[in-house]
Structure formats: structure tokens, C-alpha cells
mmCIF file of C-alpha atoms in Angstrom:
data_model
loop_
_atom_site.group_PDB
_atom_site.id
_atom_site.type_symbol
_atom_site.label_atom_id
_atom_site.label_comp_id
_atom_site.label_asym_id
_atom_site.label_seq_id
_atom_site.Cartn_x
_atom_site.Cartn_y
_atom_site.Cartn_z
ATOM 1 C CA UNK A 27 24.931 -63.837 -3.272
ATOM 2 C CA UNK A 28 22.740 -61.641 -1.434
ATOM 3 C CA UNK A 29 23.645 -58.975 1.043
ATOM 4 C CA UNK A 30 22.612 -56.192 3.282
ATOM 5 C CA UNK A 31 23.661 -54.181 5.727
ATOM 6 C CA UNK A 32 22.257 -51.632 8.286
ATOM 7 C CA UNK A 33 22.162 -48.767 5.115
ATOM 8 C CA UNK A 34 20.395 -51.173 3.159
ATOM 9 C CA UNK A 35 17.908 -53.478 5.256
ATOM 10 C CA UNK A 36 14.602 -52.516 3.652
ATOM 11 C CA UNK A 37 12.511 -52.643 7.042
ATOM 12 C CA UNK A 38 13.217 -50.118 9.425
ATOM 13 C CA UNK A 39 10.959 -49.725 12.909
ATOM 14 C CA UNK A 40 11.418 -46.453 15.293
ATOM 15 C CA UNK A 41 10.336 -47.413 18.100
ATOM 16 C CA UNK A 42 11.653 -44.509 20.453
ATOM 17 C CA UNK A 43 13.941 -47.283 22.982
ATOM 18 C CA UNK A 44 15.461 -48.828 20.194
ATOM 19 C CA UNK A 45 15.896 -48.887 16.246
ATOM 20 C CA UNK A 46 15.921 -52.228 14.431
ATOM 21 C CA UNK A 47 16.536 -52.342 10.397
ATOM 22 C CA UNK A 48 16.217 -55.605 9.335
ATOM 23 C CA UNK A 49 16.142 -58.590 5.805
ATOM 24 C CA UNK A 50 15.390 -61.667 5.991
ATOM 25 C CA UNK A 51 18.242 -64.004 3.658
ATOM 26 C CA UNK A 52 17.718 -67.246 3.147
ATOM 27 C CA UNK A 53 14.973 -68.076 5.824
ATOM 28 C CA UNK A 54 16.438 -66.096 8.236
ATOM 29 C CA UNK A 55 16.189 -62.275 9.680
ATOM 30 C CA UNK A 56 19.105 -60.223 9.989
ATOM 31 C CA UNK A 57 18.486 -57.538 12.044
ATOM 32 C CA UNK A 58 20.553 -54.753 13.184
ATOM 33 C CA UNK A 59 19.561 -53.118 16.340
ATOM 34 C CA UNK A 60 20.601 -49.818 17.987
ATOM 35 C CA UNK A 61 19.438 -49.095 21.992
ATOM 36 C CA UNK A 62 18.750 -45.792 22.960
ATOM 37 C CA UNK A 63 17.632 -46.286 26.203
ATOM 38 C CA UNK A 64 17.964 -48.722 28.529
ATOM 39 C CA UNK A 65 15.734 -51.715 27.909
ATOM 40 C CA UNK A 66 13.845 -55.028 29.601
ATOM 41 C CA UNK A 67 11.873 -56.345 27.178
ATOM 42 C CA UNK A 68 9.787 -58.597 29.736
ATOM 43 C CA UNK A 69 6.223 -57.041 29.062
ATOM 44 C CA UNK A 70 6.568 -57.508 25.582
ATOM 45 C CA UNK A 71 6.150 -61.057 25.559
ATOM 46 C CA UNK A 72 3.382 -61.706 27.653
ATOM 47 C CA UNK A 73 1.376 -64.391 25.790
ATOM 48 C CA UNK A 74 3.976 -66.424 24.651
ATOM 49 C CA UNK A 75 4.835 -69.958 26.228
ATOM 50 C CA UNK A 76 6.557 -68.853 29.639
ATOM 51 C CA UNK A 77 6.036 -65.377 28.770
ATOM 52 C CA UNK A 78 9.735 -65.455 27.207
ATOM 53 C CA UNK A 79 11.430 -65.322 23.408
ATOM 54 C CA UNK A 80 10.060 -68.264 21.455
ATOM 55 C CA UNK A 81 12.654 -68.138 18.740
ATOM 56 C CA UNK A 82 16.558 -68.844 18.885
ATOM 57 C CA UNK A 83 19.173 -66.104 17.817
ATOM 58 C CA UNK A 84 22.516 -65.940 16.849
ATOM 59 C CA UNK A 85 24.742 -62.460 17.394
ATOM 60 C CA UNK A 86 27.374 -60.236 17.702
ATOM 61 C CA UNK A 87 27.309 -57.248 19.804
ATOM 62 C CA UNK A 88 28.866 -54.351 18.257
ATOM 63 C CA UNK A 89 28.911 -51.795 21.115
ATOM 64 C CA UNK A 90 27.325 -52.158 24.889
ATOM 65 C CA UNK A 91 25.930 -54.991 26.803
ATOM 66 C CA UNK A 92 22.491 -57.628 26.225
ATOM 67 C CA UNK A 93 21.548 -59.743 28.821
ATOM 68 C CA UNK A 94 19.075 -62.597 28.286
ATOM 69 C CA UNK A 95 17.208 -63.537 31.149
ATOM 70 C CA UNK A 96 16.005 -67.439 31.219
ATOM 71 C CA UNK A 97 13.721 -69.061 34.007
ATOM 72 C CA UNK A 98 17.026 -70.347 35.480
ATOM 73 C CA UNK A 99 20.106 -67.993 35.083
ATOM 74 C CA UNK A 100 21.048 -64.691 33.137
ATOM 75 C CA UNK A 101 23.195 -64.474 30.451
ATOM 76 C CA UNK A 102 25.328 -61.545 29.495
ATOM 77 C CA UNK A 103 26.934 -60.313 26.369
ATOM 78 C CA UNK A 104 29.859 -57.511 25.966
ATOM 79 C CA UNK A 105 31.032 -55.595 23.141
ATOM 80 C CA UNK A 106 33.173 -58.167 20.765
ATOM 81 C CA UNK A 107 30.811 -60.825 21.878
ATOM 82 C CA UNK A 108 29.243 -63.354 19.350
ATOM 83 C CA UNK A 109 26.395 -65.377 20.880
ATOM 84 C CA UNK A 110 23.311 -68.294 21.018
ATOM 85 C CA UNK A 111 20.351 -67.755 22.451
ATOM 86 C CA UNK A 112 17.973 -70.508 22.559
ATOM 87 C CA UNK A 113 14.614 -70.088 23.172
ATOM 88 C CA UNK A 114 12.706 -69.095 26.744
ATOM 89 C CA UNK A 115 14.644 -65.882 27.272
ATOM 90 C CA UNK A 116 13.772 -62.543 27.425
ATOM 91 C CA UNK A 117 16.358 -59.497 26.250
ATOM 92 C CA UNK A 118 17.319 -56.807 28.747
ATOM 93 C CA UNK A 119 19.346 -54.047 27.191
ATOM 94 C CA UNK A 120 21.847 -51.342 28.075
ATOM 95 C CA UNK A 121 21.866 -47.508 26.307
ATOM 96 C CA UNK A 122 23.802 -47.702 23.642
ATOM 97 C CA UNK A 123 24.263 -51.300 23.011
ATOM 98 C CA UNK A 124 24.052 -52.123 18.849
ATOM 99 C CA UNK A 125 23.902 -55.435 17.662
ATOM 100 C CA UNK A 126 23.358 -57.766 14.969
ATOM 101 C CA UNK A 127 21.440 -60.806 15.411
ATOM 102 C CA UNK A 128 20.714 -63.379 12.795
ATOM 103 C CA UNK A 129 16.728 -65.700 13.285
ATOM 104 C CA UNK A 130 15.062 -67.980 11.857
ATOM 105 C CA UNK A 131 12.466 -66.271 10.003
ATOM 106 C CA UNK A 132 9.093 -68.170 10.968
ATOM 107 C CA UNK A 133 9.915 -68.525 14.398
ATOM 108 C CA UNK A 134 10.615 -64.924 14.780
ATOM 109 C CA UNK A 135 7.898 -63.893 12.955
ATOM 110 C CA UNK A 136 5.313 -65.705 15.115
ATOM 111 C CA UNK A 137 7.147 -63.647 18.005
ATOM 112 C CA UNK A 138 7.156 -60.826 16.460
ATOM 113 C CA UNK A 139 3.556 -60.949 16.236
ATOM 114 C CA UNK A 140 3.169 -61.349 19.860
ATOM 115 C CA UNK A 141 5.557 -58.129 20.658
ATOM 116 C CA UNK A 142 3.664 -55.789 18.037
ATOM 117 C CA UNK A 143 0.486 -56.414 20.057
ATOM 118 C CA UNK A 144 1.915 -55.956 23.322
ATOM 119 C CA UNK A 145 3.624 -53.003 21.986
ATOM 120 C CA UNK A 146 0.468 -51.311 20.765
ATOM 121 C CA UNK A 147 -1.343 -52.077 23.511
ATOM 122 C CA UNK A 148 1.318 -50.702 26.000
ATOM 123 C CA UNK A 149 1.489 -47.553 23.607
ATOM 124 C CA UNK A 150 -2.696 -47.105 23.654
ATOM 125 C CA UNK A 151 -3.234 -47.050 27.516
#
């Protein structure tokens, strides 16, 4: 049965904020995430439908707190707390908060796609 863990996820990203190490299993991404800083993701998904997280998630937050922010209410996850987040939200993030966070791999891809540009673009000016 296939596996991984944060020591063995094969795709690891720096980027300064945060650390994500990530597989994808099965048609989905497990990714486990580790905030250095305080995050809001907002600017990051300019572009997408509502400028907000196209793709759902499921997770468990390991240490800290995640709020997702929807067009209608906020959302916020503690320490020991597993969670859904549909689509149309957009992650805000405290220091310190780790997670793991399971997606369905071509949905989160096409995100994905959206954030890498932002994040370039945000990193270039």
C-alpha cells in the first residue's frame, strides 16, 4: 500500500512563509505544511473564480490555527482539529501552525498553477 510521510514526500517547496512537502496517492495530494510566519493567502489567488481556493481539502492540524475565509463567514481550525474545506475559500495562517491536508489532485493542480504565477509575480516586483 503506498505511504509517505513529511521525511519522505518527494516534493518539497521553500517558500520563506511556509514549507510544504508533498505526494500525490491515489489521485490525491498529501501535503504537509509548516508556517513560519503568519500568513493570508488572499493575493495568491487572484485569477481564480471569486478570487478564492478552487479545490476542496480535507485536514488535520497538527500544531496552531488555519482559518479559511469564504465570501460569507470564516472558518477556524485549532490544534487536534480535522477538517473540510470546500471550495471558494481562501487560507489565512498563524506562525507556527503545521498541518496535513489531503486534495484532489487535478483540482489542486489547476490551483496550484494559479498561486505559482501570482507567487512569481509578487516575488519579481
Amino acid at each position: 500500500m503506498p505511504k509517505v510521510s513529511r521525511e519522505t514526500a518527494s516534493h518539497v517547496e521553500d517558500m520563506g512563509v511556509m514549507e510544504s512537502r508533498s505526494e500525490e496517492l491515489g489521485g490525491y495530494i498529501v501535503e504537509f505544511s509548516a508556517f513560519r510566519e503568519d500568513a493570508d493567502a488572499t493575493p495568491l489567488f487572484k485569477g481564480l473564480p471569486d478570487d478564492r481556493c478552487q479545490s476542496p481539502h480535507w485536514g488535520y492540524v497538527l500544531k496552531g490555527k488555519l482559518t479559511f475565509k469564504y465570501a460569507d463567514r470564516d472558518e477556524t481550525y485549532e490544534a487536534g482539529d480535522a477538517y473540510y474545506g470546500p471550495p471558494g475559500h481562501i487560507p489565512v495562517v498563524t506562525a507556527g501552525t503545521e498541518i496535513v491536508e489531503f486534495s484532489p489532485a487535478e483540482e489542486y493542480r489547476r490551483t496550484l498553477e494559479v498561486l505559482a504565477g501570482n507567487l512569481a509575480a509578487a516575488q519579481g516586483s
